[in-house]
């Protein structure tokens, strides 16, 4: 009886750990085409109060001291599958630098205070949107290197105000604003540029001239509820087996063709594996990792699948 009780307690601790460390990630997605090119109206920028660009290969946030422009970036994430009232433990944006930059940028992050954020258009003013009262300030003082990833400050409190709304429904759209502030007239470049949905590596900067879907802005959320890390049925289906794995080797089967980016993260959110899969069936070897729980993330056709995997050698 004692052994049975100990087993149930151990299982309970494992389930509790998995629940607390659940991870959900979602990217900006395609909303249309222009001259045969895939574009998204879900990321763009305001120059002061007016829309500057709805799509471009980069997004500006911060302060342009030479033109006296406050730049505000918006990121609208569709199909956010988080239950109403769920507890968000931490959250951040993962973005990729579009230029080498070092001048300090001061950005305040808000969410739109609405149950289901509508799509943007090129005639509306920033003041037409309802901004939440919760905000966090992100002072970017570290140097950025072009095409490298960077993580925002924790924005859990900003998102919590949205999912706590009585009208919020799992699967709704959510918009985040990154608003610069007036830092005075200056020739410094206090507006940081990062990769958009339409990003292309400029050959003039030594790039390959290609689009990089892995650099599309991404929202990553950790929360203490079950189901946040499961992929909804209307998205690409990804099967990972065996799970648990007794040797650290997993088979990844993707129901859609095309090149996929496969990443694995530990419970602290640190990336521990990254590969590109050109086939719908691929094998990943994680035998060098310690036993435990990890999260696998598969990005295919601008859709993201995340799930728990367990190594038990």
mmCIF file of C-alpha atoms in Angstrom:
data_model
loop_
_atom_site.group_PDB
_atom_site.id
_atom_site.type_symbol
_atom_site.label_atom_id
_atom_site.label_comp_id
_atom_site.label_asym_id
_atom_site.label_seq_id
_atom_site.Cartn_x
_atom_site.Cartn_y
_atom_site.Cartn_z
ATOM 1 C CA UNK A 1 0.000 0.000 0.000
ATOM 2 C CA UNK A 2 2.858 2.349 0.886
ATOM 3 C CA UNK A 3 4.603 1.673 -2.462
ATOM 4 C CA UNK A 4 1.363 2.349 -4.323
ATOM 5 C CA UNK A 5 0.885 5.630 -2.453
ATOM 6 C CA UNK A 6 4.481 6.649 -3.167
ATOM 7 C CA UNK A 7 3.946 5.895 -6.866
ATOM 8 C CA UNK A 8 0.832 8.069 -6.988
ATOM 9 C CA UNK A 9 2.646 10.876 -5.189
ATOM 10 C CA UNK A 10 5.542 10.641 -7.646
ATOM 11 C CA UNK A 11 3.181 10.669 -10.621
ATOM 12 C CA UNK A 12 1.373 13.634 -9.105
ATOM 13 C CA UNK A 13 4.626 15.558 -8.770
ATOM 14 C CA UNK A 14 5.517 14.808 -12.407
ATOM 15 C CA UNK A 15 2.099 15.943 -13.670
ATOM 16 C CA UNK A 16 2.285 19.066 -11.512
ATOM 17 C CA UNK A 17 5.736 19.867 -12.894
ATOM 18 C CA UNK A 18 4.550 19.434 -16.480
ATOM 19 C CA UNK A 19 1.564 21.649 -15.876
ATOM 20 C CA UNK A 20 3.513 24.469 -14.266
ATOM 21 C CA UNK A 21 6.098 24.492 -17.026
ATOM 22 C CA UNK A 22 3.718 24.247 -19.987
ATOM 23 C CA UNK A 23 4.879 26.246 -22.997
ATOM 24 C CA UNK A 24 2.837 27.711 -25.823
ATOM 25 C CA UNK A 25 4.277 29.588 -28.787
ATOM 26 C CA UNK A 26 2.668 31.303 -31.756
ATOM 27 C CA UNK A 27 3.953 33.351 -34.693
ATOM 28 C CA UNK A 28 2.649 36.095 -36.949
ATOM 29 C CA UNK A 29 0.941 34.412 -39.925
ATOM 30 C CA UNK A 30 0.139 35.198 -43.556
ATOM 31 C CA UNK A 31 -2.994 37.282 -44.177
ATOM 32 C CA UNK A 32 -2.750 37.843 -47.944
ATOM 33 C CA UNK A 33 -0.556 38.243 -51.008
ATOM 34 C CA UNK A 34 0.819 41.227 -52.924
ATOM 35 C CA UNK A 35 2.250 40.732 -56.425
ATOM 36 C CA UNK A 36 2.464 37.030 -55.696
ATOM 37 C CA UNK A 37 4.374 37.518 -52.440
ATOM 38 C CA UNK A 38 2.977 36.308 -49.098
ATOM 39 C CA UNK A 39 2.359 39.220 -46.723
ATOM 40 C CA UNK A 40 0.868 39.798 -43.296
ATOM 41 C CA UNK A 41 -1.140 42.762 -42.047
ATOM 42 C CA UNK A 42 -0.679 41.423 -38.514
ATOM 43 C CA UNK A 43 2.654 43.163 -37.999
ATOM 44 C CA UNK A 44 3.414 46.759 -38.890
ATOM 45 C CA UNK A 45 4.421 50.111 -37.492
ATOM 46 C CA UNK A 46 2.993 53.504 -36.629
ATOM 47 C CA UNK A 47 4.946 56.723 -37.097
ATOM 48 C CA UNK A 48 3.619 58.897 -34.277
ATOM 49 C CA UNK A 49 -0.170 58.315 -34.524
ATOM 50 C CA UNK A 50 -0.497 57.245 -38.170
ATOM 51 C CA UNK A 51 0.220 53.895 -39.811
ATOM 52 C CA UNK A 52 3.627 54.050 -41.475
ATOM 53 C CA UNK A 53 3.791 50.598 -43.060
ATOM 54 C CA UNK A 54 1.534 47.546 -42.870
ATOM 55 C CA UNK A 55 4.170 45.294 -44.332
ATOM 56 C CA UNK A 56 7.883 45.528 -44.990
ATOM 57 C CA UNK A 57 10.931 43.369 -44.395
ATOM 58 C CA UNK A 58 11.584 45.022 -41.034
ATOM 59 C CA UNK A 59 9.769 46.700 -38.141
ATOM 60 C CA UNK A 60 10.962 49.839 -36.298
ATOM 61 C CA UNK A 61 10.311 50.506 -32.615
ATOM 62 C CA UNK A 62 11.644 53.315 -30.472
ATOM 63 C CA UNK A 63 12.589 56.925 -31.258
ATOM 64 C CA UNK A 64 13.897 58.554 -34.435
ATOM 65 C CA UNK A 65 15.666 61.599 -33.019
ATOM 66 C CA UNK A 66 16.603 63.101 -36.394
ATOM 67 C CA UNK A 67 12.969 63.205 -37.604
ATOM 68 C CA UNK A 68 11.349 63.463 -34.160
ATOM 69 C CA UNK A 69 9.207 60.383 -34.743
ATOM 70 C CA UNK A 70 7.925 58.025 -32.078
ATOM 71 C CA UNK A 71 7.764 54.579 -33.672
ATOM 72 C CA UNK A 72 5.265 52.020 -32.410
ATOM 73 C CA UNK A 73 5.234 48.433 -33.620
ATOM 74 C CA UNK A 74 2.136 46.263 -33.442
ATOM 75 C CA UNK A 75 2.092 42.468 -33.439
ATOM 76 C CA UNK A 76 -1.285 40.736 -33.805
ATOM 77 C CA UNK A 77 -1.275 37.047 -32.948
ATOM 78 C CA UNK A 78 -4.215 35.030 -34.252
ATOM 79 C CA UNK A 79 -5.705 31.870 -32.742
ATOM 80 C CA UNK A 80 -4.229 32.266 -29.268
ATOM 81 C CA UNK A 81 -5.361 29.071 -27.558
ATOM 82 C CA UNK A 82 -5.251 30.135 -23.916
ATOM 83 C CA UNK A 83 -8.331 29.557 -21.717
ATOM 84 C CA UNK A 84 -10.144 32.529 -20.211
ATOM 85 C CA UNK A 85 -8.728 33.365 -16.785
ATOM 86 C CA UNK A 86 -5.718 31.053 -17.132
ATOM 87 C CA UNK A 87 -2.629 31.930 -15.088
ATOM 88 C CA UNK A 88 0.314 33.135 -17.166
ATOM 89 C CA UNK A 89 3.564 32.585 -15.289
ATOM 90 C CA UNK A 90 5.838 34.333 -17.792
ATOM 91 C CA UNK A 91 5.830 35.408 -21.422
ATOM 92 C CA UNK A 92 8.138 37.113 -23.853
ATOM 93 C CA UNK A 93 8.619 38.005 -27.495
ATOM 94 C CA UNK A 94 11.378 36.404 -29.521
ATOM 95 C CA UNK A 95 12.480 38.671 -32.369
ATOM 96 C CA UNK A 96 15.477 38.842 -34.722
ATOM 97 C CA UNK A 97 17.541 41.991 -35.279
ATOM 98 C CA UNK A 98 17.375 43.496 -38.774
ATOM 99 C CA UNK A 99 20.464 45.678 -38.302
ATOM 100 C CA UNK A 100 23.546 46.049 -36.113
ATOM 101 C CA UNK A 101 22.473 48.619 -33.504
ATOM 102 C CA UNK A 102 23.773 49.815 -30.159
ATOM 103 C CA UNK A 103 21.993 53.099 -29.258
ATOM 104 C CA UNK A 104 19.619 52.746 -26.307
ATOM 105 C CA UNK A 105 15.934 52.311 -27.137
ATOM 106 C CA UNK A 106 13.166 52.806 -24.580
ATOM 107 C CA UNK A 107 10.027 50.862 -25.357
ATOM 108 C CA UNK A 108 6.826 50.389 -23.369
ATOM 109 C CA UNK A 109 4.806 47.270 -24.097
ATOM 110 C CA UNK A 110 1.004 47.201 -23.941
ATOM 111 C CA UNK A 111 -1.746 44.870 -25.107
ATOM 112 C CA UNK A 112 -4.958 45.897 -26.829
ATOM 113 C CA UNK A 113 -7.782 45.849 -24.262
ATOM 114 C CA UNK A 114 -10.319 43.963 -26.338
ATOM 115 C CA UNK A 115 -11.707 40.431 -26.377
ATOM 116 C CA UNK A 116 -10.792 39.609 -29.976
ATOM 117 C CA UNK A 117 -8.384 41.998 -31.720
ATOM 118 C CA UNK A 118 -9.495 42.896 -35.288
ATOM 119 C CA UNK A 119 -7.155 43.104 -38.276
ATOM 120 C CA UNK A 120 -5.359 46.401 -38.945
ATOM 121 C CA UNK A 121 -5.826 48.706 -41.940
ATOM 122 C CA UNK A 122 -3.676 51.500 -43.363
ATOM 123 C CA UNK A 123 -6.102 54.346 -42.583
ATOM 124 C CA UNK A 124 -6.755 53.959 -38.865
ATOM 125 C CA UNK A 125 -4.934 55.946 -36.207
ATOM 126 C CA UNK A 126 -3.173 54.420 -33.251
ATOM 127 C CA UNK A 127 -5.601 56.271 -31.006
ATOM 128 C CA UNK A 128 -8.455 54.347 -32.632
ATOM 129 C CA UNK A 129 -7.310 51.263 -30.738
ATOM 130 C CA UNK A 130 -8.144 50.600 -27.069
ATOM 131 C CA UNK A 131 -4.941 50.246 -25.101
ATOM 132 C CA UNK A 132 -4.747 48.265 -21.863
ATOM 133 C CA UNK A 133 -3.741 49.924 -18.609
ATOM 134 C CA UNK A 134 -1.126 47.278 -17.827
ATOM 135 C CA UNK A 135 2.308 47.890 -19.328
ATOM 136 C CA UNK A 136 5.981 47.020 -18.880
ATOM 137 C CA UNK A 137 8.999 49.108 -19.863
ATOM 138 C CA UNK A 138 11.742 47.493 -21.918
ATOM 139 C CA UNK A 139 14.985 49.475 -21.962
ATOM 140 C CA UNK A 140 17.192 47.987 -24.673
ATOM 141 C CA UNK A 141 20.788 48.893 -23.951
ATOM 142 C CA UNK A 142 22.592 45.777 -25.221
ATOM 143 C CA UNK A 143 24.075 45.831 -28.691
ATOM 144 C CA UNK A 144 22.152 43.976 -31.371
ATOM 145 C CA UNK A 145 23.751 41.937 -34.142
ATOM 146 C CA UNK A 146 21.945 41.590 -37.461
ATOM 147 C CA UNK A 147 19.840 38.413 -37.869
ATOM 148 C CA UNK A 148 20.441 37.279 -34.283
ATOM 149 C CA UNK A 149 17.530 36.469 -31.891
ATOM 150 C CA UNK A 150 16.645 38.614 -28.878
ATOM 151 C CA UNK A 151 14.145 38.168 -26.087
ATOM 152 C CA UNK A 152 11.914 40.916 -24.705
ATOM 153 C CA UNK A 153 11.297 41.652 -21.068
ATOM 154 C CA UNK A 154 8.650 39.490 -19.356
ATOM 155 C CA UNK A 155 5.184 40.602 -20.561
ATOM 156 C CA UNK A 156 3.060 38.161 -18.524
ATOM 157 C CA UNK A 157 1.217 40.966 -16.692
ATOM 158 C CA UNK A 158 0.299 42.599 -19.999
ATOM 159 C CA UNK A 159 -1.175 39.388 -21.413
ATOM 160 C CA UNK A 160 -2.886 38.483 -18.148
ATOM 161 C CA UNK A 161 -5.058 41.564 -18.394
ATOM 162 C CA UNK A 162 -6.405 40.324 -21.737
ATOM 163 C CA UNK A 163 -7.078 36.675 -20.890
ATOM 164 C CA UNK A 164 -8.752 37.772 -17.628
ATOM 165 C CA UNK A 165 -11.400 39.691 -19.589
ATOM 166 C CA UNK A 166 -14.849 38.119 -19.194
ATOM 167 C CA UNK A 167 -15.300 38.064 -22.967
ATOM 168 C CA UNK A 168 -11.956 36.466 -23.797
ATOM 169 C CA UNK A 169 -12.325 33.094 -25.536
ATOM 170 C CA UNK A 170 -9.557 30.609 -26.265
ATOM 171 C CA UNK A 171 -8.658 30.969 -29.945
ATOM 172 C CA UNK A 172 -9.182 34.747 -30.113
ATOM 173 C CA UNK A 173 -6.651 37.184 -31.594
ATOM 174 C CA UNK A 174 -4.422 39.327 -29.359
ATOM 175 C CA UNK A 175 -2.416 42.447 -30.237
ATOM 176 C CA UNK A 176 0.752 43.681 -28.540
ATOM 177 C CA UNK A 177 2.051 47.249 -28.966
ATOM 178 C CA UNK A 178 5.727 48.187 -28.529
ATOM 179 C CA UNK A 179 5.730 51.960 -28.179
ATOM 180 C CA UNK A 180 8.817 54.163 -28.246
ATOM 181 C CA UNK A 181 9.242 57.359 -26.254
ATOM 182 C CA UNK A 182 10.552 60.831 -26.984
ATOM 183 C CA UNK A 183 14.282 60.790 -26.195
ATOM 184 C CA UNK A 184 14.968 64.254 -27.551
ATOM 185 C CA UNK A 185 16.442 65.550 -30.795
ATOM 186 C CA UNK A 186 19.464 63.474 -31.700
ATOM 187 C CA UNK A 187 21.334 61.877 -34.571
ATOM 188 C CA UNK A 188 21.419 58.602 -32.629
ATOM 189 C CA UNK A 189 19.393 55.679 -33.943
ATOM 190 C CA UNK A 190 17.253 54.931 -30.902
ATOM 191 C CA UNK A 191 14.752 52.946 -32.979
ATOM 192 C CA UNK A 192 15.629 49.245 -33.011
ATOM 193 C CA UNK A 193 14.741 47.346 -36.197
ATOM 194 C CA UNK A 194 13.695 43.723 -36.181
ATOM 195 C CA UNK A 195 12.604 41.117 -38.733
ATOM 196 C CA UNK A 196 8.969 41.061 -39.875
ATOM 197 C CA UNK A 197 6.810 38.349 -41.427
ATOM 198 C CA UNK A 198 8.083 39.398 -44.877
ATOM 199 C CA UNK A 199 11.757 39.340 -43.877
ATOM 200 C CA UNK A 200 14.329 38.855 -46.643
ATOM 201 C CA UNK A 201 18.099 38.734 -46.163
ATOM 202 C CA UNK A 202 19.458 41.618 -48.238
ATOM 203 C CA UNK A 203 22.368 40.446 -50.444
ATOM 204 C CA UNK A 204 23.723 43.994 -50.142
ATOM 205 C CA UNK A 205 24.278 43.263 -46.444
ATOM 206 C CA UNK A 206 25.883 39.929 -47.173
ATOM 207 C CA UNK A 207 22.626 38.001 -46.937
ATOM 208 C CA UNK A 208 21.380 35.059 -48.966
ATOM 209 C CA UNK A 209 18.385 36.901 -50.485
ATOM 210 C CA UNK A 210 15.971 34.380 -48.975
ATOM 211 C CA UNK A 211 12.971 34.537 -46.669
ATOM 212 C CA UNK A 212 13.560 33.058 -43.215
ATOM 213 C CA UNK A 213 10.327 31.834 -41.563
ATOM 214 C CA UNK A 214 12.148 31.020 -38.333
ATOM 215 C CA UNK A 215 12.760 34.771 -37.864
ATOM 216 C CA UNK A 216 9.084 35.753 -37.917
ATOM 217 C CA UNK A 217 8.125 37.452 -34.592
ATOM 218 C CA UNK A 218 7.091 34.868 -32.020
ATOM 219 C CA UNK A 219 5.138 35.056 -28.761
ATOM 220 C CA UNK A 220 6.175 32.448 -26.168
ATOM 221 C CA UNK A 221 4.076 31.872 -23.059
ATOM 222 C CA UNK A 222 4.602 29.734 -19.966
ATOM 223 C CA UNK A 223 1.575 29.006 -17.808
ATOM 224 C CA UNK A 224 0.248 26.783 -15.053
ATOM 225 C CA UNK A 225 -2.609 25.119 -16.872
ATOM 226 C CA UNK A 226 -3.003 21.950 -18.883
ATOM 227 C CA UNK A 227 -3.332 22.126 -22.663
ATOM 228 C CA UNK A 228 -1.420 25.298 -23.421
ATOM 229 C CA UNK A 229 1.301 23.383 -25.212
ATOM 230 C CA UNK A 230 -1.047 21.286 -27.354
ATOM 231 C CA UNK A 231 -1.537 22.098 -31.010
ATOM 232 C CA UNK A 232 -5.221 22.795 -31.907
ATOM 233 C CA UNK A 233 -6.769 20.388 -34.391
ATOM 234 C CA UNK A 234 -7.023 22.932 -37.207
ATOM 235 C CA UNK A 235 -3.249 23.437 -37.364
ATOM 236 C CA UNK A 236 -0.624 21.204 -38.929
ATOM 237 C CA UNK A 237 -0.515 17.786 -37.285
ATOM 238 C CA UNK A 238 2.851 16.654 -35.963
ATOM 239 C CA UNK A 239 3.464 13.263 -34.388
ATOM 240 C CA UNK A 240 6.492 12.633 -32.203
ATOM 241 C CA UNK A 241 7.275 9.040 -31.210
ATOM 242 C CA UNK A 242 8.250 7.137 -29.190
ATOM 243 C CA UNK A 243 7.397 9.427 -26.289
ATOM 244 C CA UNK A 244 8.875 8.852 -23.747
ATOM 245 C CA UNK A 245 12.047 7.712 -25.507
ATOM 246 C CA UNK A 246 14.329 5.237 -23.766
ATOM 247 C CA UNK A 247 17.376 6.229 -25.822
ATOM 248 C CA UNK A 248 16.810 9.917 -26.630
ATOM 249 C CA UNK A 249 15.966 9.293 -30.283
ATOM 250 C CA UNK A 250 12.610 10.552 -31.588
ATOM 251 C CA UNK A 251 10.806 10.257 -34.914
ATOM 252 C CA UNK A 252 9.011 13.427 -36.067
ATOM 253 C CA UNK A 253 6.207 13.012 -38.611
ATOM 254 C CA UNK A 254 4.664 16.159 -40.172
ATOM 255 C CA UNK A 255 1.448 15.964 -42.198
ATOM 256 C CA UNK A 256 2.360 18.908 -44.463
ATOM 257 C CA UNK A 257 5.195 19.025 -46.976
ATOM 258 C CA UNK A 258 7.859 21.716 -47.031
ATOM 259 C CA UNK A 259 10.919 22.611 -45.018
ATOM 260 C CA UNK A 260 10.396 22.582 -41.246
ATOM 261 C CA UNK A 261 12.440 24.047 -38.429
ATOM 262 C CA UNK A 262 12.706 21.684 -35.455
ATOM 263 C CA UNK A 263 13.847 23.043 -32.095
ATOM 264 C CA UNK A 264 13.985 21.551 -28.604
ATOM 265 C CA UNK A 265 13.950 23.574 -25.378
ATOM 266 C CA UNK A 266 14.549 22.604 -21.766
ATOM 267 C CA UNK A 267 12.183 23.618 -18.968
ATOM 268 C CA UNK A 268 14.063 26.890 -18.468
ATOM 269 C CA UNK A 269 13.356 27.854 -22.082
ATOM 270 C CA UNK A 270 16.953 27.326 -23.229
ATOM 271 C CA UNK A 271 17.306 26.011 -26.772
ATOM 272 C CA UNK A 272 19.191 22.698 -26.654
ATOM 273 C CA UNK A 273 18.652 21.403 -30.208
ATOM 274 C CA UNK A 274 17.980 22.949 -33.619
ATOM 275 C CA UNK A 275 17.775 21.378 -37.057
ATOM 276 C CA UNK A 276 16.119 21.852 -40.442
ATOM 277 C CA UNK A 277 13.916 19.003 -41.702
ATOM 278 C CA UNK A 278 13.410 18.828 -45.452
ATOM 279 C CA UNK A 279 11.217 15.702 -45.348
ATOM 280 C CA UNK A 280 7.885 14.993 -43.676
ATOM 281 C CA UNK A 281 9.506 12.220 -41.646
ATOM 282 C CA UNK A 282 12.716 12.895 -39.821
ATOM 283 C CA UNK A 283 14.660 11.474 -36.891
ATOM 284 C CA UNK A 284 16.255 13.607 -34.174
ATOM 285 C CA UNK A 285 18.953 12.347 -31.828
ATOM 286 C CA UNK A 286 18.812 13.832 -28.320
ATOM 287 C CA UNK A 287 20.812 11.054 -26.699
ATOM 288 C CA UNK A 288 23.358 13.599 -25.461
ATOM 289 C CA UNK A 289 20.724 15.262 -23.266
ATOM 290 C CA UNK A 290 19.976 14.292 -19.682
ATOM 291 C CA UNK A 291 16.808 12.462 -18.708
ATOM 292 C CA UNK A 292 13.862 14.750 -18.193
ATOM 293 C CA UNK A 293 11.087 16.772 -19.771
ATOM 294 C CA UNK A 294 11.668 18.994 -22.812
ATOM 295 C CA UNK A 295 9.545 20.862 -25.352
ATOM 296 C CA UNK A 296 9.820 20.226 -29.076
ATOM 297 C CA UNK A 297 8.756 22.989 -31.462
ATOM 298 C CA UNK A 298 8.127 22.391 -35.170
ATOM 299 C CA UNK A 299 7.607 25.382 -37.496
ATOM 300 C CA UNK A 300 6.143 24.492 -40.905
ATOM 301 C CA UNK A 301 4.337 26.785 -43.376
ATOM 302 C CA UNK A 302 4.373 29.608 -40.780
ATOM 303 C CA UNK A 303 2.515 27.397 -38.284
ATOM 304 C CA UNK A 304 3.982 26.255 -34.995
ATOM 305 C CA UNK A 305 3.437 22.969 -33.168
ATOM 306 C CA UNK A 306 4.726 22.539 -29.616
ATOM 307 C CA UNK A 307 4.499 19.584 -27.283
ATOM 308 C CA UNK A 308 6.171 17.919 -24.310
ATOM 309 C CA UNK A 309 8.652 15.129 -24.887
ATOM 310 C CA UNK A 310 10.332 12.953 -22.269
ATOM 311 C CA UNK A 311 13.765 11.344 -22.314
ATOM 312 C CA UNK A 312 13.944 8.359 -19.987
ATOM 313 C CA UNK A 313 17.143 6.409 -20.749
#
